[in-house]
CSV table of C-alpha atoms and ligand atoms in Angstrom, one decimal:
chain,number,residue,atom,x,y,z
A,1,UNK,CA,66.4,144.6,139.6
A,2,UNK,CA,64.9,144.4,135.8
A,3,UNK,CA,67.3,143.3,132.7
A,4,UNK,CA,66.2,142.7,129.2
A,5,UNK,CA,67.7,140.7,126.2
A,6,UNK,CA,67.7,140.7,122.8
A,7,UNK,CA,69.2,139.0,119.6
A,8,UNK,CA,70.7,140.9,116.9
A,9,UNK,CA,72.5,140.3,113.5
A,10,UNK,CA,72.5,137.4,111.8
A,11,UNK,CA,71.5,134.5,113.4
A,12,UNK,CA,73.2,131.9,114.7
A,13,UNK,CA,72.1,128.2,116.3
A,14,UNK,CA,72.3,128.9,120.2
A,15,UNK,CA,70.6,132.0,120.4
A,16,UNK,CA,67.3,130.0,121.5
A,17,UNK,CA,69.2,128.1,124.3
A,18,UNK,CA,71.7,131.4,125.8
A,19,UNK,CA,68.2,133.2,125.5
A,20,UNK,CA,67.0,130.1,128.1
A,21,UNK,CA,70.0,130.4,130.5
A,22,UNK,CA,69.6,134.3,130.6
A,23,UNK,CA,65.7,134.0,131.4
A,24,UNK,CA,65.9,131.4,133.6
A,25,UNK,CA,69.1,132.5,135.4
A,26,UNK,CA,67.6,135.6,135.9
A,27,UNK,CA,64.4,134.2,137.7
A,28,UNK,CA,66.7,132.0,139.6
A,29,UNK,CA,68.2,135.3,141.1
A,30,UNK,CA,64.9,136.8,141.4
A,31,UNK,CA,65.7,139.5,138.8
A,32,UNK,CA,62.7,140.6,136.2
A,33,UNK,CA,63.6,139.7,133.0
A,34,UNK,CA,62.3,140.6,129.5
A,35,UNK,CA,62.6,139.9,125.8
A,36,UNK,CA,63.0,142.6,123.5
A,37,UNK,CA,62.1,141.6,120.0
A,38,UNK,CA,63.7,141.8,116.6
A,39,UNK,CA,66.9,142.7,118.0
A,40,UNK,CA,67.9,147.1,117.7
A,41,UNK,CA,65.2,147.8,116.0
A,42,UNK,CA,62.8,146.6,118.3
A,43,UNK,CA,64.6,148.3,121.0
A,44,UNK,CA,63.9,151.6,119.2
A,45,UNK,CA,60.2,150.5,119.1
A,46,UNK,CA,60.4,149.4,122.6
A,47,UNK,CA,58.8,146.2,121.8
A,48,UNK,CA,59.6,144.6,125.2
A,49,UNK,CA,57.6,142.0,126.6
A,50,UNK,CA,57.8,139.9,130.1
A,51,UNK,CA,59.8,136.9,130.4
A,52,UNK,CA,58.8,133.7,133.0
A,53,UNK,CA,59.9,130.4,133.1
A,54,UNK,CA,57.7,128.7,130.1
A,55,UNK,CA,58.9,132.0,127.8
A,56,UNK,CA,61.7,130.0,126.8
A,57,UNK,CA,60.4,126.2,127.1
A,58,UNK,CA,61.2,123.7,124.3
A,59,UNK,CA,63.5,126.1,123.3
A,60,UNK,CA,67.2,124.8,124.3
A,61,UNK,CA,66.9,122.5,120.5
A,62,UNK,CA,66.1,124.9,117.9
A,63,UNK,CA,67.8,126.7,115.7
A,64,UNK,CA,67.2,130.7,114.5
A,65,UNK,CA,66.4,132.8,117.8
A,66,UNK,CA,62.4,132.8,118.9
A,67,UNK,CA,63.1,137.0,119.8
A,68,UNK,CA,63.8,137.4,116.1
A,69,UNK,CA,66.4,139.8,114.7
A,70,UNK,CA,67.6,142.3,112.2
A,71,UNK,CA,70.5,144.6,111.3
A,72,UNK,CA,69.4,147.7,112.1
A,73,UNK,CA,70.4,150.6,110.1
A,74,UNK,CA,68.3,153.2,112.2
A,75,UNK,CA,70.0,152.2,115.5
A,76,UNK,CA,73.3,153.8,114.0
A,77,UNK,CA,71.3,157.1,113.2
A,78,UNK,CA,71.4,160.0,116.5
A,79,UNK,CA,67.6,159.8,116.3
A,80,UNK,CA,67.4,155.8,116.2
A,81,UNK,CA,69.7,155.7,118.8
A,82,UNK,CA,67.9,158.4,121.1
A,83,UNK,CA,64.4,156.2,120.9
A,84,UNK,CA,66.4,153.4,121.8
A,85,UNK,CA,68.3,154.3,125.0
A,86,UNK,CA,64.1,155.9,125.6
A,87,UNK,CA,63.0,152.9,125.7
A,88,UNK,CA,65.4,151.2,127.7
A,89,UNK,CA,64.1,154.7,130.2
A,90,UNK,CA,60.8,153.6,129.9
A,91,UNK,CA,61.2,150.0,130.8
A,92,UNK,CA,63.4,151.0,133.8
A,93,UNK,CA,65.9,148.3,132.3
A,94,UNK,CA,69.4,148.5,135.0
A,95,UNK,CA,71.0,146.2,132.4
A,96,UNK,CA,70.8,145.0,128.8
A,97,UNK,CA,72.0,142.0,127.4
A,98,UNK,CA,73.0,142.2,124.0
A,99,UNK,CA,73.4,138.9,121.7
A,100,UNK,CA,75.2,139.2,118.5
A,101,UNK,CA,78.3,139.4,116.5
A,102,UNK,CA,80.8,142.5,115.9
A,103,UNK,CA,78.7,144.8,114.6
A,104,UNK,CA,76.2,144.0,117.4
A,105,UNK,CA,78.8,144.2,120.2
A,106,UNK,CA,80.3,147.4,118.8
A,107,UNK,CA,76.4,148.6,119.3
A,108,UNK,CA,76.6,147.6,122.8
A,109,UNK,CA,79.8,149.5,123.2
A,110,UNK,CA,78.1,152.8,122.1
A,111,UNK,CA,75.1,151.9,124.7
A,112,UNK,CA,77.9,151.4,127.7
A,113,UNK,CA,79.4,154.1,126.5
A,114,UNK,CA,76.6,156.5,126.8
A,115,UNK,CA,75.9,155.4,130.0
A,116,UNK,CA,73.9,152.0,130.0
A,117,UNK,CA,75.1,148.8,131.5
A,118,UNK,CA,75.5,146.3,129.1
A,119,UNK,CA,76.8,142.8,128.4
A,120,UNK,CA,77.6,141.3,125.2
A,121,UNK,CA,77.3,137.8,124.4
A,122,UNK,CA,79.5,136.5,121.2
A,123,UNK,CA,76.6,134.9,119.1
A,124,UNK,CA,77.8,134.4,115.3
A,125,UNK,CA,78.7,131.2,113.0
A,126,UNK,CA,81.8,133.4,111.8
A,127,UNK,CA,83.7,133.0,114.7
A,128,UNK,CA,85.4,136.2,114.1
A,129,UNK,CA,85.3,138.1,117.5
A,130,UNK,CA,89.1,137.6,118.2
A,131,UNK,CA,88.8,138.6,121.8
A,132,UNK,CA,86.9,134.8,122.4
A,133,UNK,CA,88.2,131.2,121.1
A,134,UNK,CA,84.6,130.7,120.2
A,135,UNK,CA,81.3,132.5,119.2
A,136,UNK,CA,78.2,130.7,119.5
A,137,UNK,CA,76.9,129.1,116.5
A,138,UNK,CA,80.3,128.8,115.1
A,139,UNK,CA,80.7,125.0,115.9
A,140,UNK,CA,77.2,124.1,114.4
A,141,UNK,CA,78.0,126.1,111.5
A,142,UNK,CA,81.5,123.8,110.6
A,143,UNK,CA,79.4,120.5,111.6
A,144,UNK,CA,76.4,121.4,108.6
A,145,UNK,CA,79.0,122.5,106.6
A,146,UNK,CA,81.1,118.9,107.5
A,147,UNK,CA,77.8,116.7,106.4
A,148,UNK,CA,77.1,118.8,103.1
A,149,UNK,CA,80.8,118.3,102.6
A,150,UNK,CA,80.5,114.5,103.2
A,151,UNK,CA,77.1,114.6,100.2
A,152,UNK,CA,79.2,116.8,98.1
A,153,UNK,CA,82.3,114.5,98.0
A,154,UNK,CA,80.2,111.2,97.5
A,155,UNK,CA,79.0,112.7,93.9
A,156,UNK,CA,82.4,114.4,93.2
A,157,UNK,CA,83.8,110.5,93.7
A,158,UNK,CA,81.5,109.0,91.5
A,159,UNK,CA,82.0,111.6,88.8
A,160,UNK,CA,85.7,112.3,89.3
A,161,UNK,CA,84.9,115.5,89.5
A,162,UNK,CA,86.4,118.2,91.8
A,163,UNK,CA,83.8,120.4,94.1
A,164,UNK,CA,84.8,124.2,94.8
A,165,UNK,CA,82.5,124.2,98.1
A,166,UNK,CA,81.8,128.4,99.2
A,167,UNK,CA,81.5,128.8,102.9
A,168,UNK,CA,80.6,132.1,104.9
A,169,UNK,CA,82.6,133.8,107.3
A,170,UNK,CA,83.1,137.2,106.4
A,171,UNK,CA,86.5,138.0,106.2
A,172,UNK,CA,87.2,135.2,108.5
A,173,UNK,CA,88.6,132.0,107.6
A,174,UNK,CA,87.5,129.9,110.4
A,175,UNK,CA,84.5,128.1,109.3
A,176,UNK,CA,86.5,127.2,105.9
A,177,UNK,CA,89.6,125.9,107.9
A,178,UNK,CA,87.9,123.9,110.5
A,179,UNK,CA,85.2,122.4,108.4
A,180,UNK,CA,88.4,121.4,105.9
A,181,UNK,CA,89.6,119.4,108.6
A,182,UNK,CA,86.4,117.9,109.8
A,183,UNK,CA,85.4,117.3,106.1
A,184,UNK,CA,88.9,115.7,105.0
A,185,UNK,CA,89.2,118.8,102.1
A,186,UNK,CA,92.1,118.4,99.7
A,187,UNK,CA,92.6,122.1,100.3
A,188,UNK,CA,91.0,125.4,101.7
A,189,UNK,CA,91.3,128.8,101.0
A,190,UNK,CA,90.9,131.4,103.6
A,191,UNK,CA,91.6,135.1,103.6
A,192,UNK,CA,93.9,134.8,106.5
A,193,UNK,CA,96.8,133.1,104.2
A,194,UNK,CA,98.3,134.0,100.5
A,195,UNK,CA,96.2,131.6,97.9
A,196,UNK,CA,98.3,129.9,94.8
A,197,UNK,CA,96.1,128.4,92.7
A,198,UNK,CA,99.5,126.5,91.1
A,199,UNK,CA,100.0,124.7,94.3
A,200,UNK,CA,96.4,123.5,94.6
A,201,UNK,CA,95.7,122.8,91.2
A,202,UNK,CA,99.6,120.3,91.3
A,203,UNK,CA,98.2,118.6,94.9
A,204,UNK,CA,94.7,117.7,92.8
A,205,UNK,CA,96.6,116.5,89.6
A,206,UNK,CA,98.5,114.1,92.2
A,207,UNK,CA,95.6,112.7,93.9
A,208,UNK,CA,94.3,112.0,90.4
A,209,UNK,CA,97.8,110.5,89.5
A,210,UNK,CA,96.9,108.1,92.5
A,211,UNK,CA,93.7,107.3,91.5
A,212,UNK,CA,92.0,109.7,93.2
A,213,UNK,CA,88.8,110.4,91.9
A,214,UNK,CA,87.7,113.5,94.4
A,215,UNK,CA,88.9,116.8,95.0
A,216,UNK,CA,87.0,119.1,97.7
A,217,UNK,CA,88.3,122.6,97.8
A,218,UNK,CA,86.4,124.6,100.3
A,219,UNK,CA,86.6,128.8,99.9
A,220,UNK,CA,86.0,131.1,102.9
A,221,UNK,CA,83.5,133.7,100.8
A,222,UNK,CA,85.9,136.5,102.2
A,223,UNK,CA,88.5,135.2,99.5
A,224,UNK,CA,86.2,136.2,96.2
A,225,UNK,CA,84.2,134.1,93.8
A,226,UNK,CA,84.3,130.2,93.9
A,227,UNK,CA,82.8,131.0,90.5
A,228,UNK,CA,86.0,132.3,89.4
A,229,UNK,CA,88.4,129.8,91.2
A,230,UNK,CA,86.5,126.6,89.7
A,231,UNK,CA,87.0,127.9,85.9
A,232,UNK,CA,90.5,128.6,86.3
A,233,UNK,CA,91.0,125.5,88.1
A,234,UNK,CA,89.5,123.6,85.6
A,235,UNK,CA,91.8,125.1,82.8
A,236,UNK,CA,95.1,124.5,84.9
A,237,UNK,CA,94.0,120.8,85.8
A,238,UNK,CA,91.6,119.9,83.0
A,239,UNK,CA,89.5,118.2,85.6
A,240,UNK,CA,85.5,118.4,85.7
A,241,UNK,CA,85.0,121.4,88.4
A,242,UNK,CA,82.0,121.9,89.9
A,243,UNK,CA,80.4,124.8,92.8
A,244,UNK,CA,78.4,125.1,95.5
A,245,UNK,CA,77.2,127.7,97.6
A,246,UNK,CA,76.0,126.7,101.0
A,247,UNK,CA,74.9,129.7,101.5
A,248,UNK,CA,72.3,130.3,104.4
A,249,UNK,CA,71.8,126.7,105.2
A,250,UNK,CA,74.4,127.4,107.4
A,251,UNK,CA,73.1,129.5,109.5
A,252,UNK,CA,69.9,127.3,110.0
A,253,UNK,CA,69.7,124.0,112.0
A,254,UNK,CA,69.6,122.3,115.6
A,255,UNK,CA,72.3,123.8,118.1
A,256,UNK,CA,75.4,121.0,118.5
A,257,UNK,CA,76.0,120.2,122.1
A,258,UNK,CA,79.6,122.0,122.2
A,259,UNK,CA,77.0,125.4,121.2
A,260,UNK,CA,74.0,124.4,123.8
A,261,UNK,CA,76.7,124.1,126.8
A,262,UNK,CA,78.5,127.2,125.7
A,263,UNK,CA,75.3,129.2,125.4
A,264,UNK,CA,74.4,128.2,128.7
A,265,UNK,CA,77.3,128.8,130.5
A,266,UNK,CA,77.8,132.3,128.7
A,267,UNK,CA,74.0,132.9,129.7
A,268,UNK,CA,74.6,132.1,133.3
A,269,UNK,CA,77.6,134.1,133.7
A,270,UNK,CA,76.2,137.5,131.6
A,271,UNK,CA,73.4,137.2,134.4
A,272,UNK,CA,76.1,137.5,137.0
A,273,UNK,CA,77.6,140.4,135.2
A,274,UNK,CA,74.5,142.4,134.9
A,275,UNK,CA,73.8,141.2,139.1
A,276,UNK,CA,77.1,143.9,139.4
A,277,UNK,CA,75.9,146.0,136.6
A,278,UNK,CA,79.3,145.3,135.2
A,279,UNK,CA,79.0,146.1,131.6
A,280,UNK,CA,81.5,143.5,129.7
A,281,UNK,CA,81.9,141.1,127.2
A,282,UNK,CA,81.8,137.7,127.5
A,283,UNK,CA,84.0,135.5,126.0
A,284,UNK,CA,86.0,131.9,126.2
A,285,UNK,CA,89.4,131.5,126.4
A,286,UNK,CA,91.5,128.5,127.3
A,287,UNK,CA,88.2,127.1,128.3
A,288,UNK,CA,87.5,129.5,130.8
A,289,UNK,CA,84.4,132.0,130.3
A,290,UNK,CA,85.1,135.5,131.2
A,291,UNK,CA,83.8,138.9,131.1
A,292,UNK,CA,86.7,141.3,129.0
A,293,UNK,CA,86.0,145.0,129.1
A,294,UNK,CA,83.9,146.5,125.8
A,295,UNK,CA,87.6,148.6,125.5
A,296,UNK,CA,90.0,146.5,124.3
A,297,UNK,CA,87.9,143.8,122.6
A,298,UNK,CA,88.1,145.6,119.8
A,299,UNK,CA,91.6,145.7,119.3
A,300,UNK,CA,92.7,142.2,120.1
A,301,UNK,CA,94.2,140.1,117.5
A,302,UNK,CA,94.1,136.7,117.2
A,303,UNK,CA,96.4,134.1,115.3
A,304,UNK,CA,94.1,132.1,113.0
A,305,UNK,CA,94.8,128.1,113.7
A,306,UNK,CA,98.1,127.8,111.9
A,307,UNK,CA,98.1,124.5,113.8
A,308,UNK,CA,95.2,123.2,111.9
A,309,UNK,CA,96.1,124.2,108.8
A,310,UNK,CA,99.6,122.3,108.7
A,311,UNK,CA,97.4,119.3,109.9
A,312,UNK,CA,95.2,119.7,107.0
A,313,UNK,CA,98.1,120.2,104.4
A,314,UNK,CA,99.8,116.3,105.8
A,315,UNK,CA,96.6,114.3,106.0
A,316,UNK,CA,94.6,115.4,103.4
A,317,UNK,CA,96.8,114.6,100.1
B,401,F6P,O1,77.7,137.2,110.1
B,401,F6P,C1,77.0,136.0,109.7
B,401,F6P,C2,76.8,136.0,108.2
B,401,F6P,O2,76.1,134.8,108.0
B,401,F6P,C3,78.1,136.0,107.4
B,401,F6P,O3,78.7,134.8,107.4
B,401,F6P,C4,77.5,136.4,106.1
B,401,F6P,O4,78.5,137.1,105.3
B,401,F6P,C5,76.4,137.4,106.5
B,401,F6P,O5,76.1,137.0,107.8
B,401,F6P,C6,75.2,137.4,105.6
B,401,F6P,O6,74.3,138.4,106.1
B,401,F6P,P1,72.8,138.7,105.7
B,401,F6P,O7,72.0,137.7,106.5
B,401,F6P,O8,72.6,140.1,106.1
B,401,F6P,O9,72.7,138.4,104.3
């Protein structure tokens, strides 16, 4: 049997160590693996090479994904997609394993559906696949975003400023939310719930009341400009308001644990799909990983953590 891999999208920290378990797994079970580089597009240019063992040693640590990656715009053209189910021919792959977020996954639905096997792994720091609790990355993502949060907040206190922090995500919330809690944010705003700028700018003035001399506001990017947030802020509360972007530093950095042992157990077990030719997505749920069908991933929806929020709103006053 002969599978291949790749990486697509944007990045995310695990990549390198799922990459690891699939490779190594797949030797284990004396399948033939191999890498394809820079994700769909170097599917379509069938730039494939053997994996062994010492492919992916010294990997399991590092951030970014060593097969490289891209969003490929000629993978959703007929002619793109043609060259790429060619090469997949050529190679006599029986299975491909795709790594990547939505629109990487709904490319690995159009492969199953024309007839490849495929599994999809959940790699992304948006954590915005609803059919999983988790994508990989997404925890690493919320702990970089945590310690700039914790640098932020020790200027904001000696300025008595406030911070408007902007965090990625898409039109998810996730990162914002759980990196509001980690961080100890006076408030976070998320597309998933109705914003009043009243409410926040009251909560600041009475932490200042109190002697507060920080305010950390972080904004999920899907929820518009922090630009635009700080300067109205500012004129409600008439406190110094400041903004950061984190931008891409997100997406960089060592894998946390929680992201090394969920890449390798979603690895391992995509492995064990492709041994069955069982194209699926994997995913985690209740701390289980399992293998959902490409179908109805699509359409599942998913609560965002309410929970969380309400925690946020009674500890961080
Ligand atoms: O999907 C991951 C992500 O980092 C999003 O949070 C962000 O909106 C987007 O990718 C940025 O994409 P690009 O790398 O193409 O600029």
């Amino acid at each position: 049997m002969r599978i291949a891999i790749l990486t697509s999208g944007g990045d995310a920290p695990g990549m390198n160590a799922c990459i690891r378990a699939v490779v190594r797994t797949a030797i284990y079970k004396n399948i033939e693996v191999y890498g394809i580089y820079e994700g769909y597009e170097g599917l379509i240019d069938a730039k494939f090479e053997k994996m062994i063992e010492s492919s992916v040693a010294d990997i399991i640590h590092r951030g970014g994904t060593f097969l490289r990656t891209s969003r490929s715009e000629r993978f959703m053209t007929d002619e793109g997609f043609e060259k790429a189910i060619n090469s997949l021919k050529i190679f006599e792959i029986d299975a491909l394993i795709v790594c990547g977020g939505d629109g990487t996954l709904k490319g690995a639905k159009k492969l199953k559906d024309a007839g490849i096997n495929v599994i999809g792994i959940p790699c992304s720091i948006d954590n915005d696949l609803p059919y999983t609790d988790y994508t990989i990355g997404f925890m690493t993502a919320v702990e970089t975003v945590t310690e700039a949060v914790s640098n932020i907040r020790d200027t904001t206190e000696s300025h008595g400023r406030a911070n408007v922090v902007e965090v990625m995500g898409r039109s998810c919330g996730d990162i914002a939310l759980f990196s509001g809690v980690s961080s100890g944010a006076e408030s976070i705003i998320i597309p998933e719930m109705e914003m009043n700028i009243n409410e926040i700018a009251e909560k600041a003035l009475m932490g200042k009341n109190r002697g507060k001399r920080h305010h950390i506001i972080i904004m999920a990017e899907g929820r518009g400009s922090a630009f635009d947030f700080a300067r109205d802020f500012e004129k409600l509360t008439g406190i110094d308001t400041k903004v950061t972007v984190l931008g891409y530093l997100q997406r960089g950095g060592a894998p946390s644990i929680f992201d090394r042992i969920l890449a390798s157990e979603m690895g391992f077990k995509a492995v064990e799909e492709a041994e069955n030719m069982n194209s699926c997505a994997i995913g985690t749920t209740d701390g289980h990983i399992r293998a959902r069908s490409f179908d109805d991933i699509f359409d599942v929806k998913k609560e965002f953590r309410k929970d969380l929020l309400e925690i946020l709103k009674v500890i961080s006053i």
